[in-house]
Short mmCIF file of C-alpha atoms and ligand atoms in Angstrom, two decimals:
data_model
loop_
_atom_site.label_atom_id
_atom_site.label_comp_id
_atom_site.label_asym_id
_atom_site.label_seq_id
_atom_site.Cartn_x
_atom_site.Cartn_y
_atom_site.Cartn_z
CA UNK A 1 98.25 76.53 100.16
CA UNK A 2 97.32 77.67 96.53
CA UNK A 3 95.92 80.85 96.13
CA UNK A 4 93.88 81.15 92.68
CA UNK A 5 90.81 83.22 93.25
CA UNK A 6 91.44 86.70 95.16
CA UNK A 7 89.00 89.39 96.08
CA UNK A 8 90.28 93.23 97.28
CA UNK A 9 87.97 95.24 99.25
CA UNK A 10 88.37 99.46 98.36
CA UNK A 11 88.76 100.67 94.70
CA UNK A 12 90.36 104.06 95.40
CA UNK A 13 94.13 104.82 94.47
CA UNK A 14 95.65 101.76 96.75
CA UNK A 15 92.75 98.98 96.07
CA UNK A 16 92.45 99.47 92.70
CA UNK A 17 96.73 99.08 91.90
CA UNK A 18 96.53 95.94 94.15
CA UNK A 19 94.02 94.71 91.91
CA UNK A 20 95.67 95.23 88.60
CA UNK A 21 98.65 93.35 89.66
CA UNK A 22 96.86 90.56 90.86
CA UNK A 23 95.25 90.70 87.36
CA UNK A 24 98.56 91.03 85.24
CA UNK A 25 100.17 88.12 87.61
CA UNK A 26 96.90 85.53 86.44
CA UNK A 27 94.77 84.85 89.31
CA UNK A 28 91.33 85.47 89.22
CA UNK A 29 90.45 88.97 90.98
CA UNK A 30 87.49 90.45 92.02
CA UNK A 31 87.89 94.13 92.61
CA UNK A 32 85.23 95.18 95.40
CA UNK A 33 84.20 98.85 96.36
CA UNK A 34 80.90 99.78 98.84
CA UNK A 35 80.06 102.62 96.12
CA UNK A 36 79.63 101.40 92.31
CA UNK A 37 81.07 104.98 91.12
CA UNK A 38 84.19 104.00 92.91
CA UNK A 39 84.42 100.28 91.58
CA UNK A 40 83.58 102.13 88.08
CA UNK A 41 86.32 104.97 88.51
CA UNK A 42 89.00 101.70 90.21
CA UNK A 43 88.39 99.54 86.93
CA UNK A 44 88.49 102.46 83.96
CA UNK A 45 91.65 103.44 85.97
CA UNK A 46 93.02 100.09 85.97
CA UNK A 47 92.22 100.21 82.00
CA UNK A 48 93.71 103.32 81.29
CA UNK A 49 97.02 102.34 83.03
CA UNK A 50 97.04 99.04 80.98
CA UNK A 51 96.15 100.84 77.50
CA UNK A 52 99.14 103.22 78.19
CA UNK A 53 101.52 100.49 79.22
CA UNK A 54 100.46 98.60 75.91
CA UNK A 55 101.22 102.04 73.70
CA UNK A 56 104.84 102.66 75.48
CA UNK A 57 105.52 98.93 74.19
CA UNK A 58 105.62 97.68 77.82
CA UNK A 59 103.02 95.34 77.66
CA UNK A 60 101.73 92.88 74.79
CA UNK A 61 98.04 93.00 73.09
CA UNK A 62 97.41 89.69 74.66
CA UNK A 63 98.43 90.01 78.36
CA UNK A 64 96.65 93.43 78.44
CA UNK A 65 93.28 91.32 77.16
CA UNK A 66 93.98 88.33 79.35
CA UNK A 67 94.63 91.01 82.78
CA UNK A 68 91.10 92.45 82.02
CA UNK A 69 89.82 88.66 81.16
CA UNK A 70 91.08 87.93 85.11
CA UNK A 71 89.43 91.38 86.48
CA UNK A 72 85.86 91.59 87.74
CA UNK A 73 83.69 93.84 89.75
CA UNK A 74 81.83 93.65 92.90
CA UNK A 75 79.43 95.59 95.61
CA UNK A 76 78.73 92.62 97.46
CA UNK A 77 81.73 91.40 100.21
CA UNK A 78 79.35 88.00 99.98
CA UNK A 79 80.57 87.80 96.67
CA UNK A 80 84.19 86.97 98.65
CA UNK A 81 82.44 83.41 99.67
CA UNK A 82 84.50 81.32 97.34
CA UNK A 83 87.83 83.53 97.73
CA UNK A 84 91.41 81.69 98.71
CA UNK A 85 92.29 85.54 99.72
CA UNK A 86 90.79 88.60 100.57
CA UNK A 87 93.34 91.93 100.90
CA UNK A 88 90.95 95.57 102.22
CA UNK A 89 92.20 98.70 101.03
CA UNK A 90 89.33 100.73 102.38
CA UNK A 91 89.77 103.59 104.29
CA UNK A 92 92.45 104.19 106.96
CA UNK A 93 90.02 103.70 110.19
CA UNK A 94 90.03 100.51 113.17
CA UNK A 95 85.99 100.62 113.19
CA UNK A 96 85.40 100.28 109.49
CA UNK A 97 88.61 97.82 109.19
CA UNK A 98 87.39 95.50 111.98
CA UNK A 99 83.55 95.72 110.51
CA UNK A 100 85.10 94.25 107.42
CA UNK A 101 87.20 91.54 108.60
CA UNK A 102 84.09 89.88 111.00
CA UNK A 103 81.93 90.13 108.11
CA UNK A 104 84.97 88.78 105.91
CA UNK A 105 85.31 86.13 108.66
CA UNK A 106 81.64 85.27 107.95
CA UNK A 107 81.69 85.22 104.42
CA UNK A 108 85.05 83.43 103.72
CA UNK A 109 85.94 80.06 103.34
CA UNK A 110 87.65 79.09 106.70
CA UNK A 111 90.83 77.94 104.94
CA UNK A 112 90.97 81.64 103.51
CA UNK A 113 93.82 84.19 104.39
CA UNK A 114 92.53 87.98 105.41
CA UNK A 115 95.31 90.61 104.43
CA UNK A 116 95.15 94.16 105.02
CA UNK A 117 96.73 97.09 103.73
CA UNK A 118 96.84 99.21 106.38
CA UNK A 119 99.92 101.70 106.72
CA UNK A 120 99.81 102.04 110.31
CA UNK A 121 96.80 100.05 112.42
CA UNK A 122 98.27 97.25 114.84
CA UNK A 123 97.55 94.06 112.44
CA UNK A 124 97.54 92.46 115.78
CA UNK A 125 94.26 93.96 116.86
CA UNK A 126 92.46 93.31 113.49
CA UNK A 127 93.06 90.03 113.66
CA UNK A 128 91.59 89.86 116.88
CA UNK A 129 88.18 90.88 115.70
CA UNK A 130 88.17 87.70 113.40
CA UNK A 131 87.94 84.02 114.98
CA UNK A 132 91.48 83.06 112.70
CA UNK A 133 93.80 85.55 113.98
CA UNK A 134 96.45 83.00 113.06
CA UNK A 135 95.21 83.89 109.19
CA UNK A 136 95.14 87.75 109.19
CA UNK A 137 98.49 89.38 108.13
CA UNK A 138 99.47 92.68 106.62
CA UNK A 139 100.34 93.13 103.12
CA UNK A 140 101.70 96.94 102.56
CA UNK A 141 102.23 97.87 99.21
CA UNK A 142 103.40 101.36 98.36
CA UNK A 143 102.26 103.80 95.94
CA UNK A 144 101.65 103.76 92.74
CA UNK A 145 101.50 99.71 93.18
CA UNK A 146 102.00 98.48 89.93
CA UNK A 147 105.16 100.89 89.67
CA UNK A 148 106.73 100.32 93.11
CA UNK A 149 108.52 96.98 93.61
CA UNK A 150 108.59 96.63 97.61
CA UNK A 151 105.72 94.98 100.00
CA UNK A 152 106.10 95.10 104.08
CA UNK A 153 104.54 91.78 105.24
CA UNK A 154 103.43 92.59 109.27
CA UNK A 155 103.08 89.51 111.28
CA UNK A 156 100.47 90.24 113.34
CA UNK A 157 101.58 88.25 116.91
CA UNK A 158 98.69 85.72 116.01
CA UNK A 159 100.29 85.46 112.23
CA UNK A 160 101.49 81.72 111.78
CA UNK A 161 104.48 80.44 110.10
CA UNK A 162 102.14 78.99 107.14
CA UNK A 163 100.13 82.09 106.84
CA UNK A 164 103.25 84.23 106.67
CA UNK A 165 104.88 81.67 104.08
CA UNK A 166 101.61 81.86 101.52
CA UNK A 167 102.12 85.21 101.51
CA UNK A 168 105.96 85.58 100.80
CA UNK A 169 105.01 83.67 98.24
CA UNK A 170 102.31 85.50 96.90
CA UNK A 171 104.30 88.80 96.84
CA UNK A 172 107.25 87.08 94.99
CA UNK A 173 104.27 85.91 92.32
CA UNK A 174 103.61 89.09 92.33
CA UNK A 175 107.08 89.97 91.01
CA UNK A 176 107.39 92.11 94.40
CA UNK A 177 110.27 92.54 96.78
CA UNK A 178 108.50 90.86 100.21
CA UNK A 179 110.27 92.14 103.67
CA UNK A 180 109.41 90.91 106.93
CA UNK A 181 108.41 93.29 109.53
CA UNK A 182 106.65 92.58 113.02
CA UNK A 183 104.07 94.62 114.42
CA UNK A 184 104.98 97.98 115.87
CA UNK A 185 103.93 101.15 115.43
CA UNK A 186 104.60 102.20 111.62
CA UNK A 187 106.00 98.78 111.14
CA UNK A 188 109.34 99.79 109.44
CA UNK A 189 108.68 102.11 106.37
CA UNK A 190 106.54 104.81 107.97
CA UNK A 191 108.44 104.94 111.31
CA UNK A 192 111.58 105.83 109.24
CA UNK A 193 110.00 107.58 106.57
CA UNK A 194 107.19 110.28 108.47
CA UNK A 195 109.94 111.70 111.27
CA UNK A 196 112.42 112.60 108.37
CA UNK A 197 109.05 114.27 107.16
CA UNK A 198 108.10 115.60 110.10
CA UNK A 199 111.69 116.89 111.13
CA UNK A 200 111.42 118.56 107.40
CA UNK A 201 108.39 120.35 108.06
CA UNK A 202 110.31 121.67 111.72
CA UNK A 203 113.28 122.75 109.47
CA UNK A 204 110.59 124.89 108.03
CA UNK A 205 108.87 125.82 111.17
CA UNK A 206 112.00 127.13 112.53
CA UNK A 207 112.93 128.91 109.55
CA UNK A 208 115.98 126.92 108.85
CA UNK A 209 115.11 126.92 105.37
CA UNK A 210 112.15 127.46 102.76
CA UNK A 211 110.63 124.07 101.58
CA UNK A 212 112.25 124.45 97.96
CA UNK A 213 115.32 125.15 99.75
CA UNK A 214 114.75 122.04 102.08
CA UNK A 215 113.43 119.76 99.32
CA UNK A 216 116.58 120.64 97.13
CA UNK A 217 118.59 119.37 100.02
CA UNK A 218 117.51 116.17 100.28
CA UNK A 219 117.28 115.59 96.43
CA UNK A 220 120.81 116.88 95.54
CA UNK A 221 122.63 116.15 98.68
CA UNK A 222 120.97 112.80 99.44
CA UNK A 223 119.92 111.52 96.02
CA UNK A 224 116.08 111.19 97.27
CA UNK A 225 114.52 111.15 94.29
CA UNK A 226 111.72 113.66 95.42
CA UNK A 227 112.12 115.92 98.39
CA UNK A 228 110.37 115.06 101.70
CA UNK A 229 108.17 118.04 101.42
CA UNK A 230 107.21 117.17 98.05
CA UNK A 231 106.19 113.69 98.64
CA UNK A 232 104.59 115.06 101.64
CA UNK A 233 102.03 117.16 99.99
CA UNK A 234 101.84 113.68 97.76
CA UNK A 235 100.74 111.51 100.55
CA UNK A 236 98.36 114.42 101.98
CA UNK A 237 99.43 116.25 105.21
CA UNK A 238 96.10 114.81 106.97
CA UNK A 239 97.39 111.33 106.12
CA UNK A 240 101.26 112.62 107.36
CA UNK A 241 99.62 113.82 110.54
CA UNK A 242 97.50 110.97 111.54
CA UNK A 243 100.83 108.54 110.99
CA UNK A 244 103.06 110.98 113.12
CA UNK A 245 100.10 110.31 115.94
CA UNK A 246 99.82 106.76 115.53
CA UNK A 247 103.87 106.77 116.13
CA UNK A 248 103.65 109.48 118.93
CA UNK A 249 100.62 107.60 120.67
CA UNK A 250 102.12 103.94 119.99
CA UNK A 251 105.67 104.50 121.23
CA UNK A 252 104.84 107.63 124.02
CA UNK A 253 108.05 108.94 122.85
CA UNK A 254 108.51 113.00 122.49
CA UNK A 255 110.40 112.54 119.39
CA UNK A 256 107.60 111.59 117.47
CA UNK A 257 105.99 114.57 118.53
CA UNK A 258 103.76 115.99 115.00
CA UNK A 259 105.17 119.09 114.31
CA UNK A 260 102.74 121.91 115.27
CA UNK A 261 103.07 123.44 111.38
CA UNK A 262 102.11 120.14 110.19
CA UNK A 263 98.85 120.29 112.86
CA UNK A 264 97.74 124.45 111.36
CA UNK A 265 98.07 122.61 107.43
CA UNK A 266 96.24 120.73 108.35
CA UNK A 267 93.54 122.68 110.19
CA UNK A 268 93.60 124.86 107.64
CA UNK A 269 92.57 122.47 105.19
CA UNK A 270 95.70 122.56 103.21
CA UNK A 271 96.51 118.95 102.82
CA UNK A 272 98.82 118.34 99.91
CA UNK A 273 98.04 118.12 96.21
CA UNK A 274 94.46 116.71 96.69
CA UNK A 275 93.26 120.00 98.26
CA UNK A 276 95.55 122.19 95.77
CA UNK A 277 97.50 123.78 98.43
CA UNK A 278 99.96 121.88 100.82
CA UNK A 279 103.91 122.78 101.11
CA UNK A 280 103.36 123.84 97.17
CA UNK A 281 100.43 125.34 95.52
CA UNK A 282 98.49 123.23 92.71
CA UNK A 283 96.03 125.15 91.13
P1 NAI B 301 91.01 105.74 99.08
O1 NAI B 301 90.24 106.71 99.88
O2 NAI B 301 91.60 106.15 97.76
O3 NAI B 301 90.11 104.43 98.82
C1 NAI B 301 89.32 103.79 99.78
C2 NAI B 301 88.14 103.13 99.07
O4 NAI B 301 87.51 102.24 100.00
C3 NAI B 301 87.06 104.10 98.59
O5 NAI B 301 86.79 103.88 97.22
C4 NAI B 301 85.84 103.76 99.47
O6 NAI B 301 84.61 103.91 98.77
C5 NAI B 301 86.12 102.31 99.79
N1 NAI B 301 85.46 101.80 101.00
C6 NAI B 301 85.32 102.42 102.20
N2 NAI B 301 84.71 101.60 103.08
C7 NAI B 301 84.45 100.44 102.42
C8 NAI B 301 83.85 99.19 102.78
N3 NAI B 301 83.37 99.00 104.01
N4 NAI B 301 83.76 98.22 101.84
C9 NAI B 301 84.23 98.41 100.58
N5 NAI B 301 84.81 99.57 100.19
C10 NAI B 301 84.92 100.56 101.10
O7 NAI B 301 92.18 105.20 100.06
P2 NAI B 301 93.63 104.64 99.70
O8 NAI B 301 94.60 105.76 99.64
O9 NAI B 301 93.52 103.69 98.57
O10 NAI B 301 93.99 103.84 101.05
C11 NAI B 301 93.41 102.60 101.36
C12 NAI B 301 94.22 101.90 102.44
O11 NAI B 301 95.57 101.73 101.99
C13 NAI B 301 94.31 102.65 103.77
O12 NAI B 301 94.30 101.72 104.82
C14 NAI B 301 95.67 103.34 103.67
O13 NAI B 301 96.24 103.61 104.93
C15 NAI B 301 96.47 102.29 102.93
N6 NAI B 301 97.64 102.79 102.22
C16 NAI B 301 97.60 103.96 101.52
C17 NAI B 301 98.72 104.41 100.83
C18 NAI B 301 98.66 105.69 100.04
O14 NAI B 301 99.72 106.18 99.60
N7 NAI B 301 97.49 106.26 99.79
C19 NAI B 301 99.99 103.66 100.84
C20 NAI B 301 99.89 102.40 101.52
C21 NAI B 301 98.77 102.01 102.22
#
């Protein structure tokens, strides 16, 4: 199938990098936010990142014009009704998620595909709430998008062979590295990535070591090229936290078990550099 005209629901930090690189790869996107300050804030974001790639010589005069020629703006999900593709980055909840894909399911043409973005809600129960649960998939890019070169495609256990083929396809357009990945909890990046976190934050917890100390570790002695910690109080501990519980939940496993310093952050409203104080401080 050809995919040409592409709409992605959520402007914030994950929506609004999806968006740009759907722009800079020439297919018509509209980026689509509930809240016009947030559409506003996606797209002069999207700008900004485009007039600094154009100053550091990494992008031409002409693509930056034609990326913003292919970028519009939307409040209204009805405006998805002529869309080959639809990908939500809103937030990280199964009520909101599966409010979005019936209405998408509405709206949509029925030959449209219905990604999602989620890092760790079954695809297979999204696509459930739709009536084409053979075309809703997962499309996980990582953060900063337009920076970071791989995308986890989760079959959901409806996902069929075309659906997961347009898709491949899309993320190679994309000039993105597409892996397969079925759907368990975490799919494969997050259930490999939040225990070394979480085992991090126990190093700390048991007073193995201080989180420099712990952080230096992993960067020196493992070539990571930011410490756990670190890219901890990036994603936000909140975010960290929910993840380790999705894993905990999903597999019933004790070794997924959040760590109870990770649980008193996070009660204590210290969530990572969005709240100023996480594993580091940021004011
Ligand atoms: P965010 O909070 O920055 O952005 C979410 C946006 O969605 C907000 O602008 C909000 O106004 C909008 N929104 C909420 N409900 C909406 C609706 N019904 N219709 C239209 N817009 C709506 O969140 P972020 O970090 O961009 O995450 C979005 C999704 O991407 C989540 O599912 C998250 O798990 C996933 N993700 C996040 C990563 C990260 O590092 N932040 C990495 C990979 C995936």
């Amino acid at each position: 199938m050809t995919i040409n005209k592409v709409m992605v629901i959520g402007a914030g930090q994950m929506g609004a990098g999806i968006a740009q690189v759907f722009a800079q790869s020439g297919l018509q996107v509209m980026l689509n936010d509930l809240k016009q300050e947030a559409l506003d804030k996606g797209l002069a974001g999207i700008e900004k990142r485009l007039k600094r790639a154009m100053e550091k010589g990494k992008m031409t005069e002409e693509d930056q014009q034609s990326t913003l020629q292919n970028l519009s703006g939307s409040t209204a999900l009805e405006d998805a009704s002529d869309c080959d593709f639809v990908i939500e980055a809103v937030v990280e909840n199964m009520d909101v998620k599966e409010k979005v894909f019936k209405s998408l399911d509405e709206i949509t043409p029925s030959h449209a595909i219905l990604a999602t973005n989620t890092s760790s809600l079954p695809i297979t129960e999204i696509a459930a709430a739709t009536s084409r649960p053979s075309q809703v998939i997962g499309m996980h890019f990582m953060n900063p998008v337009p920076v970071m070169k791989l995308v986890e495609i989760i079959r959901a256990i409806q996902t069929s062979d075309e659906t997961y083929q347009a898709i491949e396809d899309l993320a190679k357009k994309l000039e993105k590295t597409p892996v397969e990945v079925e759907d368990f909890p975490g799919f494969v990046s997050n259930r490999i990535l939040m225990p070394m976190i979480n085992e991090a934050i126990y190093t700390v917890h048991e007073g193995v070591a201080t989180p420099e100390d712990v952080d230096t570790v992993m960067k020196l002695g493992m070539n990571h090229p930011m410490g756990p910690l670190t890219l901890a109080d990036f994603i936000g501990l909140d975010t960290c936290l929910y993840i380790m519980e999705v894993l905990h939940e999903g597999f019933g496993d004790s070794k997924y078990r959040p760590c109870p310093l990770l649980r008193k952050y996070v009660k204590a409203g210290w969530l990572g550099k969005k709240s100023g104080r996480g594993f580091y401080s940021y004011e």
